[in-house]
mmCIF file of C-alpha atoms in Angstrom:
data_model
loop_
_atom_site.group_PDB
_atom_site.id
_atom_site.type_symbol
_atom_site.label_atom_id
_atom_site.label_comp_id
_atom_site.label_asym_id
_atom_site.label_seq_id
_atom_site.Cartn_x
_atom_site.Cartn_y
_atom_site.Cartn_z
ATOM 1 C CA MET A 12 67.593 108.923 104.667
ATOM 2 C CA LYS A 13 67.780 105.499 103.061
ATOM 3 C CA ALA A 14 69.872 102.690 104.556
ATOM 4 C CA VAL A 15 70.158 98.932 104.330
ATOM 5 C CA ARG A 16 69.851 97.273 107.741
ATOM 6 C CA PHE A 17 69.172 93.910 109.352
ATOM 7 C CA HIS A 18 66.976 93.657 112.445
ATOM 8 C CA LYS A 19 67.930 90.077 113.220
ATOM 9 C CA TYR A 20 70.780 87.757 112.248
ATOM 10 C CA GLY A 21 70.244 85.372 109.408
ATOM 11 C CA ASP A 22 70.421 84.767 105.647
ATOM 12 C CA PRO A 23 70.714 87.679 103.164
ATOM 13 C CA ASP A 24 66.941 88.094 103.109
ATOM 14 C CA VAL A 25 67.073 89.695 106.572
ATOM 15 C CA LEU A 26 68.513 92.845 104.916
ATOM 16 C CA ARG A 27 65.998 95.669 104.425
ATOM 17 C CA HIS A 28 66.316 98.831 102.318
ATOM 18 C CA GLU A 29 64.424 101.316 104.490
ATOM 19 C CA ASP A 30 64.029 104.824 105.804
ATOM 20 C CA VAL A 31 66.003 105.752 108.949
ATOM 21 C CA GLU A 32 66.762 108.920 110.848
ATOM 22 C CA GLN A 33 69.775 110.889 109.650
ATOM 23 C CA PRO A 34 72.504 110.665 112.336
ATOM 24 C CA VAL A 35 73.876 113.718 114.167
ATOM 25 C CA PRO A 36 77.629 113.871 114.759
ATOM 26 C CA GLY A 37 78.787 113.909 118.352
ATOM 27 C CA ALA A 38 82.110 115.048 119.804
ATOM 28 C CA GLY A 39 85.005 113.806 117.669
ATOM 29 C CA GLN A 40 82.728 112.547 114.914
ATOM 30 C CA VAL A 41 82.308 113.452 111.261
ATOM 31 C CA ARG A 42 79.113 112.950 109.282
ATOM 32 C CA ILE A 43 79.812 111.721 105.759
ATOM 33 C CA ARG A 44 77.539 111.866 102.739
ATOM 34 C CA VAL A 45 78.331 108.424 101.425
ATOM 35 C CA ALA A 46 79.393 108.029 97.823
ATOM 36 C CA ALA A 47 79.992 104.296 98.210
ATOM 37 C CA THR A 48 80.806 101.451 100.510
ATOM 38 C CA SER A 49 81.917 97.970 99.428
ATOM 39 C CA PHE A 50 81.128 94.348 100.187
ATOM 40 C CA ASN A 51 83.584 92.426 102.321
ATOM 41 C CA SER A 52 83.204 88.764 103.284
ATOM 42 C CA VAL A 53 83.152 89.751 106.950
ATOM 43 C CA ASP A 54 79.910 91.696 106.241
ATOM 44 C CA GLY A 55 78.210 88.428 105.436
ATOM 45 C CA ASN A 56 79.628 86.734 108.544
ATOM 46 C CA ILE A 57 78.433 89.593 110.775
ATOM 47 C CA ARG A 58 74.951 89.518 109.208
ATOM 48 C CA ALA A 59 74.712 85.744 109.639
ATOM 49 C CA GLY A 60 75.563 86.047 113.334
ATOM 50 C CA PHE A 61 78.876 84.197 113.093
ATOM 51 C CA MET A 62 80.880 87.085 114.594
ATOM 52 C CA GLN A 63 78.800 87.960 117.662
ATOM 53 C CA GLY A 64 81.744 87.259 119.970
ATOM 54 C CA PRO A 65 84.523 89.296 118.345
ATOM 55 C CA ILE A 66 82.217 91.862 116.652
ATOM 56 C CA PRO A 67 79.116 92.465 118.754
ATOM 57 C CA VAL A 68 76.744 94.849 116.950
ATOM 58 C CA LYS A 69 73.552 96.485 118.127
ATOM 59 C CA LEU A 70 70.445 95.526 116.173
ATOM 60 C CA PRO A 71 69.133 96.861 113.903
ATOM 61 C CA HIS A 72 72.535 97.213 112.252
ATOM 62 C CA THR A 73 73.724 98.890 109.066
ATOM 63 C CA PRO A 74 76.618 97.031 107.385
ATOM 64 C CA GLY A 75 79.401 98.539 105.313
ATOM 65 C CA LEU A 76 82.860 98.834 106.868
ATOM 66 C CA ASP A 77 84.447 100.816 104.035
ATOM 67 C CA VAL A 78 83.377 104.381 103.309
ATOM 68 C CA ALA A 79 84.204 106.873 100.620
ATOM 69 C CA GLY A 80 82.324 110.143 100.605
ATOM 70 C CA THR A 81 82.150 113.815 101.353
ATOM 71 C CA VAL A 82 82.218 115.403 104.819
ATOM 72 C CA ASP A 83 78.784 116.861 105.502
ATOM 73 C CA ALA A 84 79.100 118.048 109.127
ATOM 74 C CA VAL A 85 81.627 117.845 111.951
ATOM 75 C CA GLY A 86 81.121 117.379 115.668
ATOM 76 C CA GLU A 87 82.642 119.226 118.552
ATOM 77 C CA GLY A 88 86.431 119.073 118.774
ATOM 78 C CA VAL A 89 87.044 117.812 115.258
ATOM 79 C CA THR A 90 90.040 119.399 113.556
ATOM 80 C CA GLY A 91 91.560 118.674 110.184
ATOM 81 C CA PHE A 92 88.275 118.084 108.370
ATOM 82 C CA GLU A 93 85.529 120.404 107.221
ATOM 83 C CA ALA A 94 82.401 120.199 105.107
ATOM 84 C CA GLY A 95 83.165 119.418 101.495
ATOM 85 C CA ASP A 96 86.292 117.357 102.119
ATOM 86 C CA LYS A 97 86.402 114.048 100.256
ATOM 87 C CA VAL A 98 87.454 111.263 102.587
ATOM 88 C CA VAL A 99 87.923 107.540 102.832
ATOM 89 C CA GLY A 100 88.064 105.303 105.882
ATOM 90 C CA PHE A 101 87.657 101.908 107.551
ATOM 91 C CA LEU A 102 84.792 102.286 110.034
ATOM 92 C CA PRO A 103 84.637 100.713 113.505
ATOM 93 C CA MET A 104 83.302 97.168 113.108
ATOM 94 C CA THR A 105 80.790 97.376 115.897
ATOM 95 C CA ASP A 106 79.211 100.692 114.761
ATOM 96 C CA ASP A 107 76.663 101.297 112.014
ATOM 97 C CA GLY A 108 78.323 101.160 108.620
ATOM 98 C CA ALA A 109 78.185 103.012 105.329
ATOM 99 C CA ALA A 110 75.356 101.159 103.568
ATOM 100 C CA ALA A 111 73.376 104.366 104.003
ATOM 101 C CA GLU A 112 73.139 107.822 102.554
ATOM 102 C CA TYR A 113 74.920 109.274 105.574
ATOM 103 C CA VAL A 114 77.193 107.691 108.201
ATOM 104 C CA LEU A 115 79.031 108.858 111.294
ATOM 105 C CA ALA A 116 82.744 108.162 111.618
ATOM 106 C CA PRO A 117 85.346 108.945 114.259
ATOM 107 C CA ALA A 118 87.530 111.606 112.710
ATOM 108 C CA GLU A 119 90.682 109.656 113.555
ATOM 109 C CA VAL A 120 89.829 106.790 111.134
ATOM 110 C CA LEU A 121 89.548 109.059 108.079
ATOM 111 C CA THR A 122 92.079 110.253 105.549
ATOM 112 C CA PRO A 123 91.725 112.360 102.404
ATOM 113 C CA ALA A 124 90.449 110.266 99.508
ATOM 114 C CA PRO A 125 92.673 109.494 96.522
ATOM 115 C CA THR A 126 92.256 111.861 93.562
ATOM 116 C CA ALA A 127 93.441 109.425 90.877
ATOM 117 C CA VAL A 128 90.254 107.293 90.992
ATOM 118 C CA PRO A 129 86.540 108.092 91.164
ATOM 119 C CA LEU A 130 85.466 108.745 94.770
ATOM 120 C CA ALA A 131 83.097 105.772 94.809
ATOM 121 C CA ASP A 132 85.877 103.415 93.675
ATOM 122 C CA ALA A 133 88.013 104.490 96.633
ATOM 123 C CA ALA A 134 85.632 102.446 98.805
ATOM 124 C CA ALA A 135 87.448 99.368 97.457
ATOM 125 C CA LEU A 136 90.625 100.333 99.302
ATOM 126 C CA PRO A 137 90.387 100.599 103.120
ATOM 127 C CA LEU A 138 89.663 97.225 104.695
ATOM 128 C CA VAL A 139 91.340 94.984 102.116
ATOM 129 C CA GLY A 140 94.229 97.353 101.498
ATOM 130 C CA LEU A 141 94.949 97.634 105.222
ATOM 131 C CA THR A 142 94.705 93.856 105.594
ATOM 132 C CA ALA A 143 97.351 93.369 102.926
ATOM 133 C CA TRP A 144 99.581 96.143 104.320
ATOM 134 C CA GLN A 145 99.414 94.896 107.919
ATOM 135 C CA ALA A 146 99.981 91.294 106.922
ATOM 136 C CA LEU A 147 103.081 92.039 104.817
ATOM 137 C CA PHE A 148 104.733 94.822 106.766
ATOM 138 C CA ASP A 149 103.424 94.883 110.367
ATOM 139 C CA HIS A 150 103.480 91.144 110.873
ATOM 140 C CA ALA A 151 105.711 89.499 108.208
ATOM 141 C CA LYS A 152 108.208 92.422 108.153
ATOM 142 C CA LEU A 153 108.648 91.852 104.428
ATOM 143 C CA THR A 154 111.768 93.328 102.889
ATOM 144 C CA SER A 155 113.250 93.628 99.426
ATOM 145 C CA GLY A 156 114.678 90.406 97.985
ATOM 146 C CA GLN A 157 112.524 88.075 100.070
ATOM 147 C CA ARG A 158 110.290 85.384 98.597
ATOM 148 C CA VAL A 159 106.607 85.466 99.513
ATOM 149 C CA LEU A 160 103.819 82.990 98.755
ATOM 150 C CA ILE A 161 100.346 84.537 98.669
ATOM 151 C CA ASN A 162 97.823 81.730 98.981
ATOM 152 C CA GLY A 163 94.440 82.835 97.748
ATOM 153 C CA ALA A 164 95.695 85.806 95.777
ATOM 154 C CA GLY A 165 92.662 85.921 93.502
ATOM 155 C CA GLY A 166 90.548 87.745 96.037
ATOM 156 C CA ALA A 167 90.385 91.459 96.853
ATOM 157 C CA VAL A 168 93.075 91.332 99.609
ATOM 158 C CA GLY A 169 95.311 89.262 97.349
ATOM 159 C CA GLY A 170 95.307 91.807 94.540
ATOM 160 C CA TYR A 171 96.642 94.470 96.875
ATOM 161 C CA ALA A 172 99.065 92.069 98.597
ATOM 162 C CA VAL A 173 100.632 91.095 95.277
ATOM 163 C CA GLN A 174 101.073 94.729 94.234
ATOM 164 C CA LEU A 175 102.454 95.824 97.620
ATOM 165 C CA ALA A 176 104.873 92.903 97.849
ATOM 166 C CA LYS A 177 106.210 93.581 94.356
ATOM 167 C CA ASP A 178 106.521 97.280 95.120
ATOM 168 C CA ALA A 179 108.577 96.311 98.190
ATOM 169 C CA GLY A 180 110.992 94.349 95.982
ATOM 170 C CA ALA A 181 109.853 90.825 96.863
ATOM 171 C CA TYR A 182 109.615 87.788 94.612
ATOM 172 C CA VAL A 183 105.915 86.889 94.574
ATOM 173 C CA ILE A 184 104.407 83.437 94.096
ATOM 174 C CA ALA A 185 100.627 83.567 94.039
ATOM 175 C CA THR A 186 97.895 80.945 93.957
ATOM 176 C CA ALA A 187 94.714 81.687 92.011
ATOM 177 C CA GLY A 188 91.996 79.868 90.190
ATOM 178 C CA PRO A 189 91.346 80.070 86.420
ATOM 179 C CA ARG A 190 88.926 83.010 86.804
ATOM 180 C CA SER A 191 91.494 85.221 88.534
ATOM 181 C CA GLY A 192 94.877 83.975 87.348
ATOM 182 C CA GLU A 193 95.349 86.605 84.689
ATOM 183 C CA ARG A 194 94.358 89.396 87.063
ATOM 184 C CA VAL A 195 96.912 88.196 89.610
ATOM 185 C CA ARG A 196 99.578 88.007 86.921
ATOM 186 C CA THR A 197 98.765 91.560 85.822
ATOM 187 C CA ALA A 198 99.071 92.699 89.439
ATOM 188 C CA GLY A 199 102.718 91.640 89.258
ATOM 189 C CA ALA A 200 103.056 88.044 90.490
ATOM 190 C CA ASP A 201 106.282 86.391 89.344
ATOM 191 C CA GLU A 202 104.684 82.934 89.426
ATOM 192 C CA VAL A 203 101.008 82.005 89.415
ATOM 193 C CA VAL A 204 99.955 78.552 90.630
ATOM 194 C CA ASP A 205 96.538 77.292 89.561
ATOM 195 C CA HIS A 206 95.422 75.745 92.814
ATOM 196 C CA THR A 207 92.579 73.894 91.039
ATOM 197 C CA ALA A 208 95.106 71.941 88.968
ATOM 198 C CA THR A 209 98.242 71.746 91.123
ATOM 199 C CA GLU A 210 98.861 71.346 94.842
ATOM 200 C CA VAL A 211 100.756 74.430 95.941
ATOM 201 C CA THR A 212 103.158 72.431 98.120
ATOM 202 C CA ALA A 213 104.287 70.542 95.019
ATOM 203 C CA ALA A 214 104.482 73.642 92.830
ATOM 204 C CA VAL A 215 106.800 75.732 95.078
ATOM 205 C CA SER A 216 110.287 74.339 94.567
ATOM 206 C CA GLU A 217 112.327 76.701 96.769
ATOM 207 C CA PRO A 218 111.658 77.853 100.348
ATOM 208 C CA VAL A 219 109.906 81.141 100.915
ATOM 209 C CA ASP A 220 110.456 83.733 103.620
ATOM 210 C CA VAL A 221 106.760 84.519 104.046
ATOM 211 C CA VAL A 222 103.495 82.700 103.470
ATOM 212 C CA LEU A 223 100.395 84.906 103.483
ATOM 213 C CA ASN A 224 97.321 82.687 103.679
ATOM 214 C CA LEU A 225 94.107 84.368 102.509
ATOM 215 C CA ALA A 226 92.202 81.177 101.638
ATOM 216 C CA PRO A 227 89.700 79.229 103.766
ATOM 217 C CA ILE A 228 91.585 75.963 103.436
ATOM 218 C CA ASP A 229 91.354 73.073 105.887
ATOM 219 C CA PRO A 230 93.799 72.930 108.834
ATOM 220 C CA ALA A 231 95.899 70.125 107.339
ATOM 221 C CA ARG A 232 96.552 72.110 104.142
ATOM 222 C CA LEU A 233 97.346 75.233 106.166
ATOM 223 C CA ALA A 234 99.814 73.271 108.301
ATOM 224 C CA ALA A 235 101.431 71.885 105.128
ATOM 225 C CA LEU A 236 102.248 75.423 104.016
ATOM 226 C CA LEU A 237 104.662 75.641 106.957
ATOM 227 C CA ASP A 238 106.973 73.216 105.194
ATOM 228 C CA LEU A 239 107.478 75.768 102.441
ATOM 229 C CA VAL A 240 108.797 78.416 104.864
ATOM 230 C CA ARG A 241 112.527 78.636 105.541
ATOM 231 C CA PRO A 242 113.749 78.490 109.129
ATOM 232 C CA GLY A 243 113.136 81.817 110.823
ATOM 233 C CA GLY A 244 110.313 82.698 108.435
ATOM 234 C CA VAL A 245 106.672 83.462 109.085
ATOM 235 C CA LEU A 246 103.155 82.368 108.113
ATOM 236 C CA VAL A 247 100.511 85.066 108.418
ATOM 237 C CA ASN A 248 96.936 83.821 108.354
ATOM 238 C CA THR A 249 93.818 85.948 107.837
ATOM 239 C CA THR A 250 91.273 83.141 108.338
ATOM 240 C CA VAL A 251 91.059 83.939 112.037
ATOM 241 C CA TRP A 252 88.559 81.162 112.833
ATOM 242 C CA MET A 253 91.406 78.701 112.118
ATOM 243 C CA PRO A 254 94.534 79.508 114.197
ATOM 244 C CA ALA A 255 97.848 79.795 112.364
ATOM 245 C CA PRO A 256 100.185 76.862 112.981
ATOM 246 C CA SER A 257 103.809 77.336 114.027
ATOM 247 C CA ASP A 258 106.922 75.209 113.803
ATOM 248 C CA GLU A 259 108.991 76.006 116.902
ATOM 249 C CA ARG A 260 111.671 73.490 115.967
ATOM 250 C CA ARG A 261 112.525 75.523 112.867
ATOM 251 C CA ASP A 262 111.584 78.901 114.373
ATOM 252 C CA VAL A 263 108.760 79.408 111.889
ATOM 253 C CA ARG A 264 106.161 81.693 113.466
ATOM 254 C CA GLY A 265 102.420 81.484 112.799
ATOM 255 C CA ILE A 266 100.559 84.785 113.188
ATOM 256 C CA ASP A 267 96.784 85.379 113.053
ATOM 257 C CA LEU A 268 95.852 88.758 111.614
ATOM 258 C CA PHE A 269 92.763 90.699 112.601
ATOM 259 C CA VAL A 270 92.813 93.917 110.635
ATOM 260 C CA ARG A 271 92.608 97.253 112.458
ATOM 261 C CA SER A 272 91.711 100.719 111.241
ATOM 262 C CA ASP A 273 94.790 102.921 110.789
ATOM 263 C CA ALA A 274 94.402 106.284 109.097
ATOM 264 C CA GLU A 275 98.189 106.808 108.760
ATOM 265 C CA GLN A 276 98.630 103.523 106.940
ATOM 266 C CA LEU A 277 95.580 104.230 104.814
ATOM 267 C CA SER A 278 97.043 107.591 103.817
ATOM 268 C CA ARG A 279 100.178 105.757 102.624
ATOM 269 C CA LEU A 280 98.011 103.486 100.504
ATOM 270 C CA VAL A 281 96.179 106.530 99.109
ATOM 271 C CA ALA A 282 99.528 108.061 98.208
ATOM 272 C CA LEU A 283 100.494 104.890 96.322
ATOM 273 C CA VAL A 284 97.198 105.034 94.413
ATOM 274 C CA ASP A 285 97.725 108.673 93.485
ATOM 275 C CA SER A 286 101.294 107.989 92.353
ATOM 276 C CA GLY A 287 100.158 105.138 90.120
ATOM 277 C CA GLU A 288 102.038 102.484 92.120
ATOM 278 C CA LEU A 289 98.886 100.824 93.427
ATOM 279 C CA ARG A 290 95.889 100.006 91.300
ATOM 280 C CA VAL A 291 92.354 100.035 92.753
ATOM 281 C CA ASP A 292 90.308 97.233 91.246
ATOM 282 C CA ALA A 293 86.524 97.362 91.250
ATOM 283 C CA ALA A 294 85.049 94.299 89.572
ATOM 284 C CA GLU A 295 81.538 95.706 89.507
ATOM 285 C CA ARG A 296 79.279 98.370 90.957
ATOM 286 C CA ALA A 297 75.817 97.886 92.430
ATOM 287 C CA PRO A 298 73.298 100.403 93.770
ATOM 288 C CA LEU A 299 72.540 100.475 97.496
ATOM 289 C CA ALA A 300 69.105 98.899 97.035
ATOM 290 C CA GLU A 301 70.748 95.823 95.547
ATOM 291 C CA LEU A 302 73.018 95.142 98.533
ATOM 292 C CA PRO A 303 70.824 92.214 99.723
ATOM 293 C CA ALA A 304 71.335 90.603 96.292
ATOM 294 C CA VAL A 305 75.101 91.137 96.606
ATOM 295 C CA HIS A 306 75.030 89.329 99.974
ATOM 296 C CA ALA A 307 73.018 86.519 98.421
ATOM 297 C CA ARG A 308 75.462 86.137 95.543
ATOM 298 C CA ALA A 309 78.400 86.088 97.993
ATOM 299 C CA ALA A 310 76.681 83.401 100.062
ATOM 300 C CA ALA A 311 76.250 81.319 96.911
ATOM 301 C CA GLY A 312 79.934 81.796 95.940
ATOM 302 C CA ASP A 313 79.042 83.844 92.856
ATOM 303 C CA LEU A 314 81.123 86.961 93.525
ATOM 304 C CA THR A 315 84.495 87.449 91.846
ATOM 305 C CA GLY A 316 86.516 90.511 92.687
ATOM 306 C CA LYS A 317 85.525 93.606 94.645
ATOM 307 C CA VAL A 318 81.931 94.897 94.524
ATOM 308 C CA ILE A 319 81.440 98.619 95.049
ATOM 309 C CA VAL A 320 78.038 99.548 96.546
ATOM 310 C CA VAL A 321 77.215 102.972 95.109
ATOM 311 C CA VAL A 322 75.065 105.145 97.339
ATOM 312 C CA SER A 323 75.137 108.593 95.720
ATOM 313 C CA ALA A 324 76.775 110.509 92.896
ATOM 314 C CA ALA A 325 80.149 111.870 94.005
#
């Protein structure tokens, strides 16, 4: 089968589109004929070697943490899935990913794919959708009527976070640049702050209950966001290389989020997609052979929105 792999850490040019052996499912595993994976920023960090501590991978390594595809074979002990089932999942970060024609997945990370969107587009959902869900509900405990500031809402996680927060009944303030402001507004943000023209700390006039930081800002600017949070509130930070600050005097908690795979939560996101309450956004689609170019564009800062990497026809 064809796969994209890197045999050493480095720049995007270490990625190779090559022939590899088709994997055989072991106990508890499902083999998936991949319709698509997607590009996530962490893919670039893993490839570059920046994540060797928290995410040690075995070289050569196939990237692609999101998978959408069709069950092709099941290993011993697998129940609930059979050949022909269309599934979606967030794969273990240290295992080979879905930038390949076939991939193995633990059955417990998979859930039936949404039916309201093309199967390949469903690859845009798992990692970023779960990041938004876990930030807002597992960590921030967001409830109806609260005010939430989503800093860096123009990215893939931000689009889901805005939609989920609005669906939960929150008042949403979002920061986004000129290229993504209208998309964030369409997602449901009540206020959109252009962070290229206005400092967010000056633009937010009333305290918020939750700050969700998705942007790679410097530590001083992250600390300044604490001043926008009411006493007893929370700041959830996804830029895990920069610890979230806290303000113990005012009982404002800082929480660092490292997303985890959760099939039950993913199934709830799928249900929201199928009910029309959650929109899956795919900015563009690229064939598997062009994944190295996608990595190169990401490294140069030229990606906007979610890129689906199409492997096969659904």
